[in-house]
Amino acid sequence: MKHPYLILAIILMITLLLIFDRLELRTRRMRDRAEQGEASDGMLPKDKVPNDKLIVAEGMHEDLIKRIIRDFCGWHNREMLQVIPVVTRITDQQFAITFPYDVSFDIFCSFINYLNYPKGYNRRFYAMGWTTTRLTDLWMTAESAGKQVLLFVPDADREYDHVFMTTVDQMGYQLGFSTEMALLLEHPARPYCTPPFTTGDLAGRDTVAVSFSET
């Protein structure tokens, strides 16, 4: 071959151009998302959003809950940050999860379900959630919106693809992830109970550093 160094130089130049092109595309996407107010690659939104969403998870140690949350958030935050949880240690086996930037009701319900049945584990754990519903939330109607609710997975559940909801006035619903309609139950699967603490009660307590982004 007469010009081996020339061929190598051309290959190197093409490789560098491809790398620079990918870096430019990544930078442009990050800039566009920032201009639109979207969170990307660990950038937090500008403002916190007042809300009362709370999850209490039990039966798992700190390293385990960190792995479970990392897996869930890694899936939902691939394109933009939708889930930004703050984990507060209550005991060695009990943790409170709050959402200072809020989170959509359907992802909140999915999070509760996943904490009960995390992928890759041969046992279930226990997590329940509390919030005040809005009419714009998935599954909500005029009858169920604007109420404090308890969200949970019953011990006898064997379907793994829904959560149950009980309102403060003891109306029971089944919320299926494959449908936009809530199933009204004749009797709630579990009576409503108030949370053991509120989001305000957690101020100043030890938090657990968790990863909520793939990067």
mmCIF file of C-alpha atoms in Angstrom:
data_model
loop_
_atom_site.group_PDB
_atom_site.id
_atom_site.type_symbol
_atom_site.label_atom_id
_atom_site.label_comp_id
_atom_site.label_asym_id
_atom_site.label_seq_id
_atom_site.Cartn_x
_atom_site.Cartn_y
_atom_site.Cartn_z
ATOM 1 C CA MET A 1 0.000 0.000 0.000
ATOM 2 C CA LYS A 2 1.540 3.321 -1.120
ATOM 3 C CA HIS A 3 -0.089 5.694 1.359
ATOM 4 C CA PRO A 4 -0.862 3.850 4.617
ATOM 5 C CA TYR A 5 -0.385 6.958 6.752
ATOM 6 C CA LEU A 6 -2.740 8.979 4.556
ATOM 7 C CA ILE A 7 -5.463 6.343 4.914
ATOM 8 C CA LEU A 8 -4.981 6.239 8.688
ATOM 9 C CA ALA A 9 -5.156 10.031 8.844
ATOM 10 C CA ILE A 10 -8.423 10.035 6.894
ATOM 11 C CA ILE A 11 -9.925 7.384 9.184
ATOM 12 C CA LEU A 12 -8.827 9.379 12.235
ATOM 13 C CA MET A 13 -10.339 12.586 10.856
ATOM 14 C CA ILE A 14 -13.654 10.853 10.134
ATOM 15 C CA THR A 15 -13.710 9.372 13.643
ATOM 16 C CA LEU A 16 -13.022 12.766 15.219
ATOM 17 C CA LEU A 17 -15.734 14.404 13.119
ATOM 18 C CA LEU A 18 -18.256 11.790 14.267
ATOM 19 C CA ILE A 19 -17.285 12.327 17.908
ATOM 20 C CA PHE A 20 -17.565 16.115 17.608
ATOM 21 C CA ASP A 21 -20.916 15.750 15.855
ATOM 22 C CA ARG A 22 -22.303 13.595 18.676
ATOM 23 C CA LEU A 23 -21.007 16.032 21.299
ATOM 24 C CA GLU A 24 -22.588 18.948 19.461
ATOM 25 C CA LEU A 25 -25.912 17.098 19.221
ATOM 26 C CA ARG A 26 -25.817 16.311 22.942
ATOM 27 C CA THR A 27 -24.986 19.924 23.810
ATOM 28 C CA ARG A 28 -27.761 21.222 21.564
ATOM 29 C CA ARG A 29 -30.333 18.895 23.157
ATOM 30 C CA MET A 30 -29.280 19.961 26.646
ATOM 31 C CA ARG A 31 -29.531 23.641 25.657
ATOM 32 C CA ASP A 32 -32.952 23.152 24.068
ATOM 33 C CA ARG A 33 -34.293 21.359 27.139
ATOM 34 C CA ALA A 34 -32.924 24.037 29.441
ATOM 35 C CA GLU A 35 -34.606 26.748 27.341
ATOM 36 C CA GLN A 36 -37.881 24.831 27.565
ATOM 37 C CA GLY A 37 -37.554 24.493 31.336
ATOM 38 C CA GLU A 38 -37.036 20.734 31.170
ATOM 39 C CA ALA A 39 -34.595 18.862 33.378
ATOM 40 C CA SER A 40 -31.878 16.783 31.756
ATOM 41 C CA ASP A 41 -28.787 14.915 32.889
ATOM 42 C CA GLY A 42 -29.178 15.793 36.555
ATOM 43 C CA MET A 43 -30.203 19.453 36.113
ATOM 44 C CA LEU A 44 -32.976 20.148 38.611
ATOM 45 C CA PRO A 45 -36.012 22.267 37.758
ATOM 46 C CA LYS A 46 -35.794 25.895 38.831
ATOM 47 C CA ASP A 47 -38.642 25.848 41.319
ATOM 48 C CA LYS A 48 -40.024 23.348 43.783
ATOM 49 C CA VAL A 49 -43.723 22.497 43.545
ATOM 50 C CA PRO A 50 -45.775 22.319 46.759
ATOM 51 C CA ASN A 51 -47.509 18.939 47.122
ATOM 52 C CA ASP A 52 -48.347 16.366 49.777
ATOM 53 C CA LYS A 53 -47.271 13.180 47.989
ATOM 54 C CA LEU A 54 -45.698 10.763 50.449
ATOM 55 C CA ILE A 55 -44.604 7.118 50.248
ATOM 56 C CA VAL A 56 -43.625 5.041 53.265
ATOM 57 C CA ALA A 57 -41.549 1.967 52.372
ATOM 58 C CA GLU A 58 -40.753 -0.782 54.862
ATOM 59 C CA GLY A 59 -38.848 -4.043 55.029
ATOM 60 C CA MET A 60 -35.746 -2.978 53.115
ATOM 61 C CA HIS A 61 -32.361 -1.676 54.196
ATOM 62 C CA GLU A 62 -30.726 1.473 52.880
ATOM 63 C CA ASP A 63 -28.593 -0.065 50.123
ATOM 64 C CA LEU A 64 -31.573 -2.027 48.848
ATOM 65 C CA ILE A 65 -33.959 0.908 48.630
ATOM 66 C CA LYS A 66 -31.251 2.930 46.883
ATOM 67 C CA ARG A 67 -30.897 0.219 44.219
ATOM 68 C CA ILE A 68 -34.657 -0.113 43.761
ATOM 69 C CA ILE A 69 -35.131 3.651 43.398
ATOM 70 C CA ARG A 70 -32.163 3.897 41.018
ATOM 71 C CA ASP A 71 -33.681 1.229 38.772
ATOM 72 C CA PHE A 72 -37.132 2.850 38.741
ATOM 73 C CA CYS A 73 -35.839 6.364 38.151
ATOM 74 C CA GLY A 74 -33.324 5.220 35.554
ATOM 75 C CA TRP A 75 -36.211 3.926 33.454
ATOM 76 C CA HIS A 76 -38.528 6.926 33.855
ATOM 77 C CA ASN A 77 -35.819 9.582 33.570
ATOM 78 C CA ARG A 78 -34.219 8.410 30.339
ATOM 79 C CA GLU A 79 -35.417 11.371 28.274
ATOM 80 C CA MET A 80 -36.142 13.956 30.967
ATOM 81 C CA LEU A 81 -36.406 14.026 34.734
ATOM 82 C CA GLN A 82 -39.911 13.000 35.704
ATOM 83 C CA VAL A 83 -39.159 11.483 39.115
ATOM 84 C CA ILE A 84 -36.964 13.339 41.613
ATOM 85 C CA PRO A 85 -37.465 11.613 44.968
ATOM 86 C CA VAL A 86 -36.061 12.612 48.324
ATOM 87 C CA VAL A 87 -35.597 9.673 50.689
ATOM 88 C CA THR A 88 -35.674 10.249 54.442
ATOM 89 C CA ARG A 89 -34.541 7.558 56.873
ATOM 90 C CA ILE A 90 -37.086 6.894 59.625
ATOM 91 C CA THR A 91 -35.520 3.670 60.929
ATOM 92 C CA ASP A 92 -33.053 1.164 59.490
ATOM 93 C CA GLN A 93 -35.967 -0.595 57.774
ATOM 94 C CA GLN A 94 -38.407 2.270 57.161
ATOM 95 C CA PHE A 95 -38.040 5.166 54.743
ATOM 96 C CA ALA A 96 -40.183 8.108 53.672
ATOM 97 C CA ILE A 97 -40.130 9.226 50.042
ATOM 98 C CA THR A 98 -41.259 12.721 49.060
ATOM 99 C CA PHE A 99 -41.244 14.683 45.805
ATOM 100 C CA PRO A 100 -40.249 18.349 46.217
ATOM 101 C CA TYR A 101 -40.685 18.953 42.471
ATOM 102 C CA ASP A 102 -43.929 16.938 42.400
ATOM 103 C CA VAL A 103 -44.528 13.906 40.177
ATOM 104 C CA SER A 104 -47.480 12.877 38.041
ATOM 105 C CA PHE A 105 -50.151 10.825 39.792
ATOM 106 C CA ASP A 106 -49.778 7.836 37.460
ATOM 107 C CA ILE A 107 -45.997 7.661 37.969
ATOM 108 C CA PHE A 108 -46.561 8.076 41.712
ATOM 109 C CA CYS A 109 -48.880 5.050 41.649
ATOM 110 C CA SER A 110 -46.441 3.104 39.486
ATOM 111 C CA PHE A 111 -43.662 3.894 41.969
ATOM 112 C CA ILE A 112 -45.737 2.468 44.832
ATOM 113 C CA ASN A 113 -46.406 -0.683 42.817
ATOM 114 C CA TYR A 114 -42.712 -1.050 41.906
ATOM 115 C CA LEU A 115 -41.586 -0.639 45.511
ATOM 116 C CA ASN A 116 -43.844 -3.579 46.395
ATOM 117 C CA TYR A 117 -42.678 -5.678 43.435
ATOM 118 C CA PRO A 118 -39.213 -4.487 42.336
ATOM 119 C CA LYS A 119 -37.826 -6.218 39.284
ATOM 120 C CA GLY A 120 -35.179 -8.841 39.964
ATOM 121 C CA TYR A 121 -36.170 -9.717 43.527
ATOM 122 C CA ASN A 122 -37.854 -12.938 44.564
ATOM 123 C CA ARG A 123 -39.867 -11.370 47.359
ATOM 124 C CA ARG A 124 -42.214 -8.461 47.779
ATOM 125 C CA PHE A 125 -41.717 -5.470 49.982
ATOM 126 C CA TYR A 126 -44.236 -3.051 51.455
ATOM 127 C CA ALA A 127 -44.953 0.522 50.469
ATOM 128 C CA MET A 128 -48.018 2.726 50.786
ATOM 129 C CA GLY A 129 -48.625 6.255 49.576
ATOM 130 C CA TRP A 130 -50.760 9.248 50.455
ATOM 131 C CA THR A 131 -51.727 12.321 48.465
ATOM 132 C CA THR A 132 -54.592 14.642 47.608
ATOM 133 C CA THR A 133 -56.055 13.839 44.190
ATOM 134 C CA ARG A 134 -56.779 16.320 41.415
ATOM 135 C CA LEU A 135 -59.377 16.157 38.678
ATOM 136 C CA THR A 136 -56.568 16.252 36.093
ATOM 137 C CA ASP A 137 -54.983 13.094 37.526
ATOM 138 C CA LEU A 138 -55.308 9.859 35.590
ATOM 139 C CA TRP A 139 -58.286 7.726 36.728
ATOM 140 C CA MET A 140 -59.898 10.601 38.658
ATOM 141 C CA THR A 141 -63.531 11.690 38.321
ATOM 142 C CA ALA A 142 -65.536 14.411 40.022
ATOM 143 C CA GLU A 143 -66.414 11.896 42.749
ATOM 144 C CA SER A 144 -62.821 10.921 43.552
ATOM 145 C CA ALA A 145 -60.921 14.160 42.887
ATOM 146 C CA GLY A 146 -59.963 16.644 45.560
ATOM 147 C CA LYS A 147 -59.786 14.021 48.300
ATOM 148 C CA GLN A 148 -57.013 12.688 50.474
ATOM 149 C CA VAL A 149 -56.330 9.100 49.463
ATOM 150 C CA LEU A 150 -54.367 6.059 50.550
ATOM 151 C CA LEU A 151 -52.644 4.059 47.785
ATOM 152 C CA PHE A 152 -51.443 0.510 48.381
ATOM 153 C CA VAL A 153 -51.071 -3.059 47.099
ATOM 154 C CA PRO A 154 -53.078 -5.624 49.106
ATOM 155 C CA ASP A 155 -51.328 -8.621 50.622
ATOM 156 C CA ALA A 156 -53.514 -10.970 48.569
ATOM 157 C CA ASP A 157 -52.701 -9.300 45.246
ATOM 158 C CA ARG A 158 -51.529 -11.686 42.521
ATOM 159 C CA GLU A 159 -51.928 -9.526 39.400
ATOM 160 C CA TYR A 160 -49.019 -7.105 39.991
ATOM 161 C CA ASP A 161 -50.237 -4.452 37.514
ATOM 162 C CA HIS A 162 -52.364 -2.100 39.589
ATOM 163 C CA VAL A 163 -52.694 -0.295 42.885
ATOM 164 C CA PHE A 164 -55.710 0.140 45.111
ATOM 165 C CA MET A 165 -56.985 3.475 46.370
ATOM 166 C CA THR A 166 -59.159 4.327 49.351
ATOM 167 C CA THR A 167 -60.428 7.875 49.775
ATOM 168 C CA VAL A 168 -60.722 9.674 53.087
ATOM 169 C CA ASP A 169 -64.488 9.000 53.000
ATOM 170 C CA GLN A 170 -63.822 5.248 52.595
ATOM 171 C CA MET A 171 -64.577 4.799 48.886
ATOM 172 C CA GLY A 172 -62.455 2.024 47.374
ATOM 173 C CA TYR A 173 -61.060 1.855 43.834
ATOM 174 C CA GLN A 174 -58.775 -0.366 41.795
ATOM 175 C CA LEU A 175 -56.453 1.575 39.483
ATOM 176 C CA GLY A 176 -55.157 -0.546 36.607
ATOM 177 C CA PHE A 177 -52.127 0.556 34.619
ATOM 178 C CA SER A 178 -53.624 -0.873 31.426
ATOM 179 C CA THR A 179 -56.790 1.238 31.589
ATOM 180 C CA GLU A 180 -57.742 4.863 32.200
ATOM 181 C CA MET A 181 -60.874 3.907 34.128
ATOM 182 C CA ALA A 182 -60.872 3.295 37.878
ATOM 183 C CA LEU A 183 -62.890 0.327 39.095
ATOM 184 C CA LEU A 184 -65.193 1.284 41.963
ATOM 185 C CA LEU A 185 -65.203 -1.463 44.591
ATOM 186 C CA GLU A 186 -68.166 -2.517 46.680
ATOM 187 C CA HIS A 187 -65.922 -2.324 49.740
ATOM 188 C CA PRO A 188 -62.445 -0.779 49.987
ATOM 189 C CA ALA A 189 -59.641 -3.345 50.024
ATOM 190 C CA ARG A 190 -58.220 -1.473 53.007
ATOM 191 C CA PRO A 191 -59.759 1.343 55.060
ATOM 192 C CA TYR A 192 -58.264 4.793 54.758
ATOM 193 C CA CYS A 193 -55.799 5.711 57.481
ATOM 194 C CA THR A 194 -53.816 8.875 57.988
ATOM 195 C CA PRO A 195 -50.081 8.790 57.230
ATOM 196 C CA PRO A 196 -47.753 8.255 60.212
ATOM 197 C CA PHE A 197 -46.257 11.675 59.508
ATOM 198 C CA THR A 198 -46.601 14.489 56.985
ATOM 199 C CA THR A 199 -44.091 15.860 54.513
ATOM 200 C CA GLY A 200 -43.577 18.811 56.867
ATOM 201 C CA ASP A 201 -42.661 16.498 59.741
ATOM 202 C CA LEU A 202 -39.625 15.266 57.810
ATOM 203 C CA ALA A 203 -37.793 18.595 57.772
ATOM 204 C CA GLY A 204 -34.344 18.326 59.320
ATOM 205 C CA ARG A 205 -34.216 14.528 59.375
ATOM 206 C CA ASP A 206 -31.432 12.500 57.763
ATOM 207 C CA THR A 207 -31.874 11.967 54.040
ATOM 208 C CA VAL A 208 -30.439 9.184 51.912
ATOM 209 C CA ALA A 209 -28.534 10.089 48.757
ATOM 210 C CA VAL A 210 -30.153 8.303 45.812
ATOM 211 C CA SER A 211 -29.468 8.321 42.089
ATOM 212 C CA PHE A 212 -32.424 9.445 39.985
ATOM 213 C CA SER A 213 -30.631 9.843 36.659
ATOM 214 C CA GLU A 214 -28.764 7.446 34.384
ATOM 215 C CA THR A 215 -25.824 9.815 34.099
#
